[in-house]
PDB file of C-alpha atoms in Angstrom:
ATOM      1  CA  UNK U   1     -28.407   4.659 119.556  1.00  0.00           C
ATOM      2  CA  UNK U   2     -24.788   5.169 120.697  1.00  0.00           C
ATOM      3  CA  UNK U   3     -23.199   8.832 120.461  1.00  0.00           C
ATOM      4  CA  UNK U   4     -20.798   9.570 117.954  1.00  0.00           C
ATOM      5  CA  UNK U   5     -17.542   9.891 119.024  1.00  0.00           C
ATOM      6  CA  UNK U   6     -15.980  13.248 119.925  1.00  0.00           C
ATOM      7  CA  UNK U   7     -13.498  13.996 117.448  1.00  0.00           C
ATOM      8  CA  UNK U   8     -10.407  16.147 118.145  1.00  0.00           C
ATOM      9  CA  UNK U   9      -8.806  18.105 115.615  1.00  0.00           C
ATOM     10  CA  UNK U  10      -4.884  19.077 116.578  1.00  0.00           C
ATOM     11  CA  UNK U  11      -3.154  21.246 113.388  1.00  0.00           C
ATOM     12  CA  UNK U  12      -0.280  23.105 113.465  1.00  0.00           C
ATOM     13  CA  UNK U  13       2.841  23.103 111.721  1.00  0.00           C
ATOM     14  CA  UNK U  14       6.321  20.750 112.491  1.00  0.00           C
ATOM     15  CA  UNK U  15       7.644  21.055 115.736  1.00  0.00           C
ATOM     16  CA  UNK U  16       4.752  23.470 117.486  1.00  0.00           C
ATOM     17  CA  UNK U  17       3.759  20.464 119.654  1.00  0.00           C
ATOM     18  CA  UNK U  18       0.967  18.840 118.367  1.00  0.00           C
ATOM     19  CA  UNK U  19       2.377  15.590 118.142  1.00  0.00           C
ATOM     20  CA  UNK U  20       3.011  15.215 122.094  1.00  0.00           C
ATOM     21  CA  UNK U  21      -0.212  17.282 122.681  1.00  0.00           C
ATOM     22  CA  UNK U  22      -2.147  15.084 120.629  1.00  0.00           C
ATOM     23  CA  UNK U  23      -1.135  11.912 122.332  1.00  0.00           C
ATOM     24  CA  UNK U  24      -1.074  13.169 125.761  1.00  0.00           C
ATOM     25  CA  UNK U  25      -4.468  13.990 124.603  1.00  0.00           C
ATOM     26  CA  UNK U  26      -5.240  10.558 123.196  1.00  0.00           C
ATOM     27  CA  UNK U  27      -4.245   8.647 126.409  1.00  0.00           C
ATOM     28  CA  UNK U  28      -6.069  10.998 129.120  1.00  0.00           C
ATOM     29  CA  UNK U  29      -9.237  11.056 126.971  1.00  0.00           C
ATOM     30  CA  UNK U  30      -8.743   7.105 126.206  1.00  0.00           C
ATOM     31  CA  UNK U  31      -9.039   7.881 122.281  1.00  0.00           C
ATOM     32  CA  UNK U  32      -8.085   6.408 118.962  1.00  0.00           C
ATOM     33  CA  UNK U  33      -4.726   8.506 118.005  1.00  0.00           C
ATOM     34  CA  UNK U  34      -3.820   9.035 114.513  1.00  0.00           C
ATOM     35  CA  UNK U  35      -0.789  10.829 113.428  1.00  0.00           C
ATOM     36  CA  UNK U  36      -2.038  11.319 109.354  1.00  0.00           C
ATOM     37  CA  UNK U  37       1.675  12.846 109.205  1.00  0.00           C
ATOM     38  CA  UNK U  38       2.712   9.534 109.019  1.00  0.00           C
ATOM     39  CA  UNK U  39       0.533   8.785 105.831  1.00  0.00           C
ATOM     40  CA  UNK U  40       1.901  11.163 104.002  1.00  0.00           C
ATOM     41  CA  UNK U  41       5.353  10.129 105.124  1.00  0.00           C
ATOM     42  CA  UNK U  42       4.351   6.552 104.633  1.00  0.00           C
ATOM     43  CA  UNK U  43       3.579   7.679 100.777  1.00  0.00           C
ATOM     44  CA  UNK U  44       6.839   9.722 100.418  1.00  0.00           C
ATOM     45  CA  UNK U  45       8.996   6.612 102.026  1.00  0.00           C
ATOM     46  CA  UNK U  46       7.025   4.535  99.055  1.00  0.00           C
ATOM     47  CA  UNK U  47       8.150   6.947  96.341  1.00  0.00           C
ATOM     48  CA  UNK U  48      11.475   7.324  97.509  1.00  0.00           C
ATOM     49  CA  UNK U  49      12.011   3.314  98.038  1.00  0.00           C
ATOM     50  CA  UNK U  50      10.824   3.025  94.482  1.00  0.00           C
ATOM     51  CA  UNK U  51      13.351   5.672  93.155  1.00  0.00           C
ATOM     52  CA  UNK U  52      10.528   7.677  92.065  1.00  0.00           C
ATOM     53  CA  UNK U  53      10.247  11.679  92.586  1.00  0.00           C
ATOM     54  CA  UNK U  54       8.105  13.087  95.440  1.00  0.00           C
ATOM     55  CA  UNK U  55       7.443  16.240  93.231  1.00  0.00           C
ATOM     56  CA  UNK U  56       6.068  13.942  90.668  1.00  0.00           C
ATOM     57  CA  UNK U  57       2.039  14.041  91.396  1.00  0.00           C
ATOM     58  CA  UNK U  58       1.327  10.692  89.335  1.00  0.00           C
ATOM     59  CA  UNK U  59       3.664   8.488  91.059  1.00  0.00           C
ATOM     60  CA  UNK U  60       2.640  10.526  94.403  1.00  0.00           C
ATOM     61  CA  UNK U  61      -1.043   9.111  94.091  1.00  0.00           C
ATOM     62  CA  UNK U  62       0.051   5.560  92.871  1.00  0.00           C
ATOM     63  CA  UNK U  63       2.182   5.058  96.498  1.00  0.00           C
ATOM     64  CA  UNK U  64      -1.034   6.429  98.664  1.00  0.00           C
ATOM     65  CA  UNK U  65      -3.659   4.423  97.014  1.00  0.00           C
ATOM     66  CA  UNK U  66      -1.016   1.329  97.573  1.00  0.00           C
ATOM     67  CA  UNK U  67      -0.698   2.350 100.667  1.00  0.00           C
ATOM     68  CA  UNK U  68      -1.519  -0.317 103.424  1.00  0.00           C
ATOM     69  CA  UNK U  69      -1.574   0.537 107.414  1.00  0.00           C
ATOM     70  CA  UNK U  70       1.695  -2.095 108.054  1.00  0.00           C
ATOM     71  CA  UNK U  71       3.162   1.025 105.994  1.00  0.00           C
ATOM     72  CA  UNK U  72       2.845   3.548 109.349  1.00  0.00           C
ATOM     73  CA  UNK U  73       5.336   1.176 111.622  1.00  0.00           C
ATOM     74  CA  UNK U  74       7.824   1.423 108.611  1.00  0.00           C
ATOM     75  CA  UNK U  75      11.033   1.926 109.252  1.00  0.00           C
ATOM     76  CA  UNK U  76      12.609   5.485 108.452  1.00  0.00           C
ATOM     77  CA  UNK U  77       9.585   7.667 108.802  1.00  0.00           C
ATOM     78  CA  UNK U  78      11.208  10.125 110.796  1.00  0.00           C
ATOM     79  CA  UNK U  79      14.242  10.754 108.308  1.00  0.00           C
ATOM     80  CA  UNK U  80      14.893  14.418 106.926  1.00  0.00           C
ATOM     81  CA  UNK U  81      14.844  13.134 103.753  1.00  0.00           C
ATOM     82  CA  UNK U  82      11.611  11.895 104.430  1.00  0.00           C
ATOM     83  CA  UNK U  83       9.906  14.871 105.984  1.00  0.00           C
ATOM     84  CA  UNK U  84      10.780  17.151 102.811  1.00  0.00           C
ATOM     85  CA  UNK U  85       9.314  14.411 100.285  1.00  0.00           C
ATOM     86  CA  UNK U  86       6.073  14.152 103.119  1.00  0.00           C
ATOM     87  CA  UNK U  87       5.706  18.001 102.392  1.00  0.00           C
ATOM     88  CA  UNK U  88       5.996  17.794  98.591  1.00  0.00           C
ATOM     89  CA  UNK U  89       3.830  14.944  98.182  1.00  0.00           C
ATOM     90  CA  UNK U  90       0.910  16.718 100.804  1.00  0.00           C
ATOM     91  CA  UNK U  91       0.949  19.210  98.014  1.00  0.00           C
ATOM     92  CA  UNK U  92      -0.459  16.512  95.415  1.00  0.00           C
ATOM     93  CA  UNK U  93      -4.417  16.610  95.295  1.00  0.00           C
ATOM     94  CA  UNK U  94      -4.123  13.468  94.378  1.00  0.00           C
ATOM     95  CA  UNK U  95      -2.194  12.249  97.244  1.00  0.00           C
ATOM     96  CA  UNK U  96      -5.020  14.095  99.752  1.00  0.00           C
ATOM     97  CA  UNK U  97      -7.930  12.958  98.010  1.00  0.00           C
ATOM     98  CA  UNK U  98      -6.637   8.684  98.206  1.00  0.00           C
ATOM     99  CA  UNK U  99      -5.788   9.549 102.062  1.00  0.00           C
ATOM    100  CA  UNK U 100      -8.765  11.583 102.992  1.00  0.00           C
ATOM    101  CA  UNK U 101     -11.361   8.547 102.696  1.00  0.00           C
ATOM    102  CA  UNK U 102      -8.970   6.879 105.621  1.00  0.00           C
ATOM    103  CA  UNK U 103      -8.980   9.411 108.100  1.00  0.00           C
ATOM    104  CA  UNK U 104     -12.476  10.342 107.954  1.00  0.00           C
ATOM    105  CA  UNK U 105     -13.224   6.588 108.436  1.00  0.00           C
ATOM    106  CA  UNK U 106     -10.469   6.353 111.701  1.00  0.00           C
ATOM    107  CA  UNK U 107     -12.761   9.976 112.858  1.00  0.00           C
ATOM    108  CA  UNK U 108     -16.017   8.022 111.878  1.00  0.00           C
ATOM    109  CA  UNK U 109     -14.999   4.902 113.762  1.00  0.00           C
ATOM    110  CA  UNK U 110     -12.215   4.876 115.995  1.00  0.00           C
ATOM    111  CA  UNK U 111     -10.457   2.034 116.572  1.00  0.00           C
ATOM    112  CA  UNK U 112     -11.087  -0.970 119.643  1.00  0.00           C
ATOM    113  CA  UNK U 113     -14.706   0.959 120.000  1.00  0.00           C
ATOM    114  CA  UNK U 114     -13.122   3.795 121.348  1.00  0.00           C
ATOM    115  CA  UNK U 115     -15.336   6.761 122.370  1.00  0.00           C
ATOM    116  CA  UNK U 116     -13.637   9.483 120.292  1.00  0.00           C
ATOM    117  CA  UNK U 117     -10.337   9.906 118.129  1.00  0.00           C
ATOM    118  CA  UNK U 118      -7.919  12.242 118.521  1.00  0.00           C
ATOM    119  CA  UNK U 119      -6.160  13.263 115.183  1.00  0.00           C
ATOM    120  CA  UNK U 120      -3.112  15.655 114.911  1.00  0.00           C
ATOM    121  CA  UNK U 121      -1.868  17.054 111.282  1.00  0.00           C
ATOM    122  CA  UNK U 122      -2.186  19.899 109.192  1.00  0.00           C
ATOM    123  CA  UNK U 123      -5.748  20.330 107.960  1.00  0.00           C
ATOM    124  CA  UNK U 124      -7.521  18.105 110.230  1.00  0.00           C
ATOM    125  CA  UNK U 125      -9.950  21.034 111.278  1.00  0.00           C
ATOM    126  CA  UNK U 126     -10.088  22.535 107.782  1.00  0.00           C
ATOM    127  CA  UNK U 127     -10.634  19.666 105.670  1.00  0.00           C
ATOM    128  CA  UNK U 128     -10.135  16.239 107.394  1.00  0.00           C
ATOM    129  CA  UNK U 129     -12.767  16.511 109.941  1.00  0.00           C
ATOM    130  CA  UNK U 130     -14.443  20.292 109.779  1.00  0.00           C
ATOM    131  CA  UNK U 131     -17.119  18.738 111.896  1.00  0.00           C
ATOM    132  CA  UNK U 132     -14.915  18.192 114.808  1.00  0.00           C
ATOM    133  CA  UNK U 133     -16.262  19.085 118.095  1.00  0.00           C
ATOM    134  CA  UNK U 134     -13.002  20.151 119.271  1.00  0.00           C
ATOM    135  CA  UNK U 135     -10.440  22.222 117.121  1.00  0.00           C
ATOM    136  CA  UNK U 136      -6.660  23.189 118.335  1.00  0.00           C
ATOM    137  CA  UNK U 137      -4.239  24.609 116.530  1.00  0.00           C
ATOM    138  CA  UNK U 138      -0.648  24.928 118.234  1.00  0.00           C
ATOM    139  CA  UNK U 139       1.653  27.521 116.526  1.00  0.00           C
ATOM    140  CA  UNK U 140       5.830  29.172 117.812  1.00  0.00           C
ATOM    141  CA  UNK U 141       8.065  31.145 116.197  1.00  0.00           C
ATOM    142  CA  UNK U 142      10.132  29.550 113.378  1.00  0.00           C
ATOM    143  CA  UNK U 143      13.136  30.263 115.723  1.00  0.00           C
ATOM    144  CA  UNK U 144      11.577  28.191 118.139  1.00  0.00           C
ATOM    145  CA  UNK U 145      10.889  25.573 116.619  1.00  0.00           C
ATOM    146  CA  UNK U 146      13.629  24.895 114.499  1.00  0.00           C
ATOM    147  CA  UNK U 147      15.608  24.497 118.090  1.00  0.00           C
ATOM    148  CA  UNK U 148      13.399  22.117 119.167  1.00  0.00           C
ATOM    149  CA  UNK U 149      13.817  20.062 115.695  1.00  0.00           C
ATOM    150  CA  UNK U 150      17.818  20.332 116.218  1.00  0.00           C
ATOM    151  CA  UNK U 151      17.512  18.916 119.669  1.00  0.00           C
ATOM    152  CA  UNK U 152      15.344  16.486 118.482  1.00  0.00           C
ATOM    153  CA  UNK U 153      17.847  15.178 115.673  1.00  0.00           C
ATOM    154  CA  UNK U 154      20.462  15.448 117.660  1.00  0.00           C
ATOM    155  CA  UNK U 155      18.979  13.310 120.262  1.00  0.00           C
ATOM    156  CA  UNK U 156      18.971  10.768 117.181  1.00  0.00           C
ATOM    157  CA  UNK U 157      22.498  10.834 116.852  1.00  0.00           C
ATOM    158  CA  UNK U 158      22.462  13.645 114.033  1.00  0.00           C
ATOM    159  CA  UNK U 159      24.951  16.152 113.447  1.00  0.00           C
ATOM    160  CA  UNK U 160      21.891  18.513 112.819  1.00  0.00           C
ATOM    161  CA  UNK U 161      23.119  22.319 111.991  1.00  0.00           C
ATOM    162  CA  UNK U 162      20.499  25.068 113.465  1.00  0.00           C
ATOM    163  CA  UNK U 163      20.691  27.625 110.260  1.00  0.00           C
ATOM    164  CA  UNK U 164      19.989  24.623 107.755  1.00  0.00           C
ATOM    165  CA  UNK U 165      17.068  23.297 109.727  1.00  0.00           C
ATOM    166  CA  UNK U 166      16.089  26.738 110.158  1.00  0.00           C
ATOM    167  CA  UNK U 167      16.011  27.543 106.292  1.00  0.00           C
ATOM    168  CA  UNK U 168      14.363  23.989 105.201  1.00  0.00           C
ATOM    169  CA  UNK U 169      11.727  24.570 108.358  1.00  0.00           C
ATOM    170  CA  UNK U 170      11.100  28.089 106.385  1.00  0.00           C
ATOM    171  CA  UNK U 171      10.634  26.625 103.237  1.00  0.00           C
ATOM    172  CA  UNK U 172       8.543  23.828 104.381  1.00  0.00           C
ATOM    173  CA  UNK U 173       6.005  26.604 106.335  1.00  0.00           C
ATOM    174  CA  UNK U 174       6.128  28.394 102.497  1.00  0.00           C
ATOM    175  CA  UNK U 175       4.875  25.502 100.891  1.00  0.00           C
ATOM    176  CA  UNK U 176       2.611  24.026 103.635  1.00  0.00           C
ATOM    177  CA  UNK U 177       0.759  27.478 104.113  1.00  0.00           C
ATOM    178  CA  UNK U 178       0.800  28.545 100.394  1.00  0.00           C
ATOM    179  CA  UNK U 179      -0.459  25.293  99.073  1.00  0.00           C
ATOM    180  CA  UNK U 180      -3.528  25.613  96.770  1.00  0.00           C
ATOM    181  CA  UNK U 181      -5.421  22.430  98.520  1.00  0.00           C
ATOM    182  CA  UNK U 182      -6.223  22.492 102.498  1.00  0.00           C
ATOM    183  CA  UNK U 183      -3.508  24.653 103.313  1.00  0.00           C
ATOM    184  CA  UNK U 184      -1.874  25.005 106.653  1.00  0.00           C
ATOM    185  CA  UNK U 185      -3.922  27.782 108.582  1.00  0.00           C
ATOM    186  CA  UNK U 186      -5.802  27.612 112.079  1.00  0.00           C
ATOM    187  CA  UNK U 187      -9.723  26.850 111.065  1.00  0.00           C
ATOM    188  CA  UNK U 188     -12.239  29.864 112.046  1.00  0.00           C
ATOM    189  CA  UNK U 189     -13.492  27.874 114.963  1.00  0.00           C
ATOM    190  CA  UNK U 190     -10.202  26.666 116.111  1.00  0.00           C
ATOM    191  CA  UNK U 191      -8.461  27.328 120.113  1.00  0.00           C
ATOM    192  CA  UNK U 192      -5.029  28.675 119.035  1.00  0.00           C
ATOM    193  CA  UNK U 193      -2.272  27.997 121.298  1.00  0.00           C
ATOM    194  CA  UNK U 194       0.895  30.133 120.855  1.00  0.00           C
ATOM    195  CA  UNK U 195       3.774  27.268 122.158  1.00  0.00           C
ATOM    196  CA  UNK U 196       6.946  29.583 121.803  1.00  0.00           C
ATOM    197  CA  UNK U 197       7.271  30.375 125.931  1.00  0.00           C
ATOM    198  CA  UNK U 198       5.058  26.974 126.814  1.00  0.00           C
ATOM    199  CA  UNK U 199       6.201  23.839 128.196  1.00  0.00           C
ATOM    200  CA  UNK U 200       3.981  20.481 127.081  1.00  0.00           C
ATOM    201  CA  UNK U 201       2.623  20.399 130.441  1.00  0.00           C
ATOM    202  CA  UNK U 202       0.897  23.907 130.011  1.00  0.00           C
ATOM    203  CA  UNK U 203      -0.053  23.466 126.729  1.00  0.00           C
ATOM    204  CA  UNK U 204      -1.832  20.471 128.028  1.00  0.00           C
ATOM    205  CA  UNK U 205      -3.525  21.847 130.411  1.00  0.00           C
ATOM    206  CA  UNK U 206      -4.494  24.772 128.251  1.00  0.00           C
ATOM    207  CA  UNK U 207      -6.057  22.384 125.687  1.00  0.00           C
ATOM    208  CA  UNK U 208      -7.791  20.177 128.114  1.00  0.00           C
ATOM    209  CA  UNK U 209      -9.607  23.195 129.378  1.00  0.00           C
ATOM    210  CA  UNK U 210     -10.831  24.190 126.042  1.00  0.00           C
ATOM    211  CA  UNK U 211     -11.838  20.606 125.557  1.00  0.00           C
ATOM    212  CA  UNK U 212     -13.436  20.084 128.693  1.00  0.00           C
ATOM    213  CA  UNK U 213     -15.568  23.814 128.161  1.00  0.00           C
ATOM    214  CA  UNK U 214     -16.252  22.516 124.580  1.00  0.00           C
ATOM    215  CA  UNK U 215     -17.802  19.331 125.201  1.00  0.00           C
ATOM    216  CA  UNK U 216     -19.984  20.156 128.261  1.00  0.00           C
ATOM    217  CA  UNK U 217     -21.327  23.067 126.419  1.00  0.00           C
ATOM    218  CA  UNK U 218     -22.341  20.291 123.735  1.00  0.00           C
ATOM    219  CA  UNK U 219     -24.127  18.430 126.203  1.00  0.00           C
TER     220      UNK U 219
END
């Protein structure tokens, strides 16, 4: 019988890192990557394109059980507008409960027979996947990471403005953290990675060692 595949669980909040630490991961490891930030935005770029109301929990849960995986390569994703309605629409239990069953099943069996999946969002380790054998959780200073954001939008061509990003990062961490279903917090098994003084390529290298101490201590 072949072994399961080794499931990594990378959670944090926006900007800390995880993304690039998750793929980095993804490629070295030759995983499955799944970014479930991008089902949630896929289901807020739904609502929106239907003129509906992210906040609105009904029409929230409509767009994610629509939702269809040519929906992730959408166009848009990344938009501000975008990211705020991702946030709101996380919030739904609804919205979690139509996505969960998808995730699990990318965990479960990754994709081209892959020997594990690598999967980077908010409660991956908490609630997606508490069975992972491998749990991260990258964290910075709000500071910190709203620079990164503003390079990041700037880089895009936008005339980003460090205070706003600042105060809608803020309010975003509010709502992610102090959400009543799988909020955003590190899970009690979980390798916490401070990223504030950190380039990518120690963060990698920090993570890799936890994963590499993680799994041969499973064996």
């Amino acid at each position: 019988m072949p072994d399961a595949p080794v499931v990594v669980a990378v959670d944090g909040p926006a900007a800390s890192g995880k993304g690039t630490l998750a793929r980095r991961l993804a490629e070295h490891l030759g995983f499955a990557y799944l970014d479930t930030g991008l089902l949630y935005r896929a289901v807020a770029r739904r609502v929106i394109d239907g003129e509906g109301d992210p906040a609105d929990g009904a029409a929230a849960a409509r767009a994610a059980r629509a939702l269809e995986p040519g929906d992730l390569a959408g166009e848009g994703l990344r938009e501000e507008t975008v990211t705020q309605a991702a946030s709101a629409v996380a919030a739904d239990p609804g919205v979690r409960a139509a996505l969960l069953d998808f995730q699990r099943a990318f965990a479960a069996a990754p994709p081209g027979g892959a020997p594990g999946a690598v999967l980077d969002g908010r409660d991956i380790g908490t609630a997606v996947c508490p069975d992972a054998a491998v749990k991260l959780f990258l964290d910075a200073s709000p500071e910190v990471r709203a620079g990164r954001r503003v390079r990041e939008l700037r880089e895009r061509g936008s005339n980003a403005i460090y205070a706003a990003v600042l105060r809608d990062m803020e309010t975003r961490d509010a709502r992610d953290r102090g959400r009543a279903v799988a909020p955003l917090a590190p899970a009690e098994d979980a390798f916490v990675i401070d990223t504030s003084t950190m380039n990518a390529d120690e963060v990698f290298r920090e993570a890799l060692a936890h994963f590499d101490a993680r799994t041969t201590s499973r064996k």
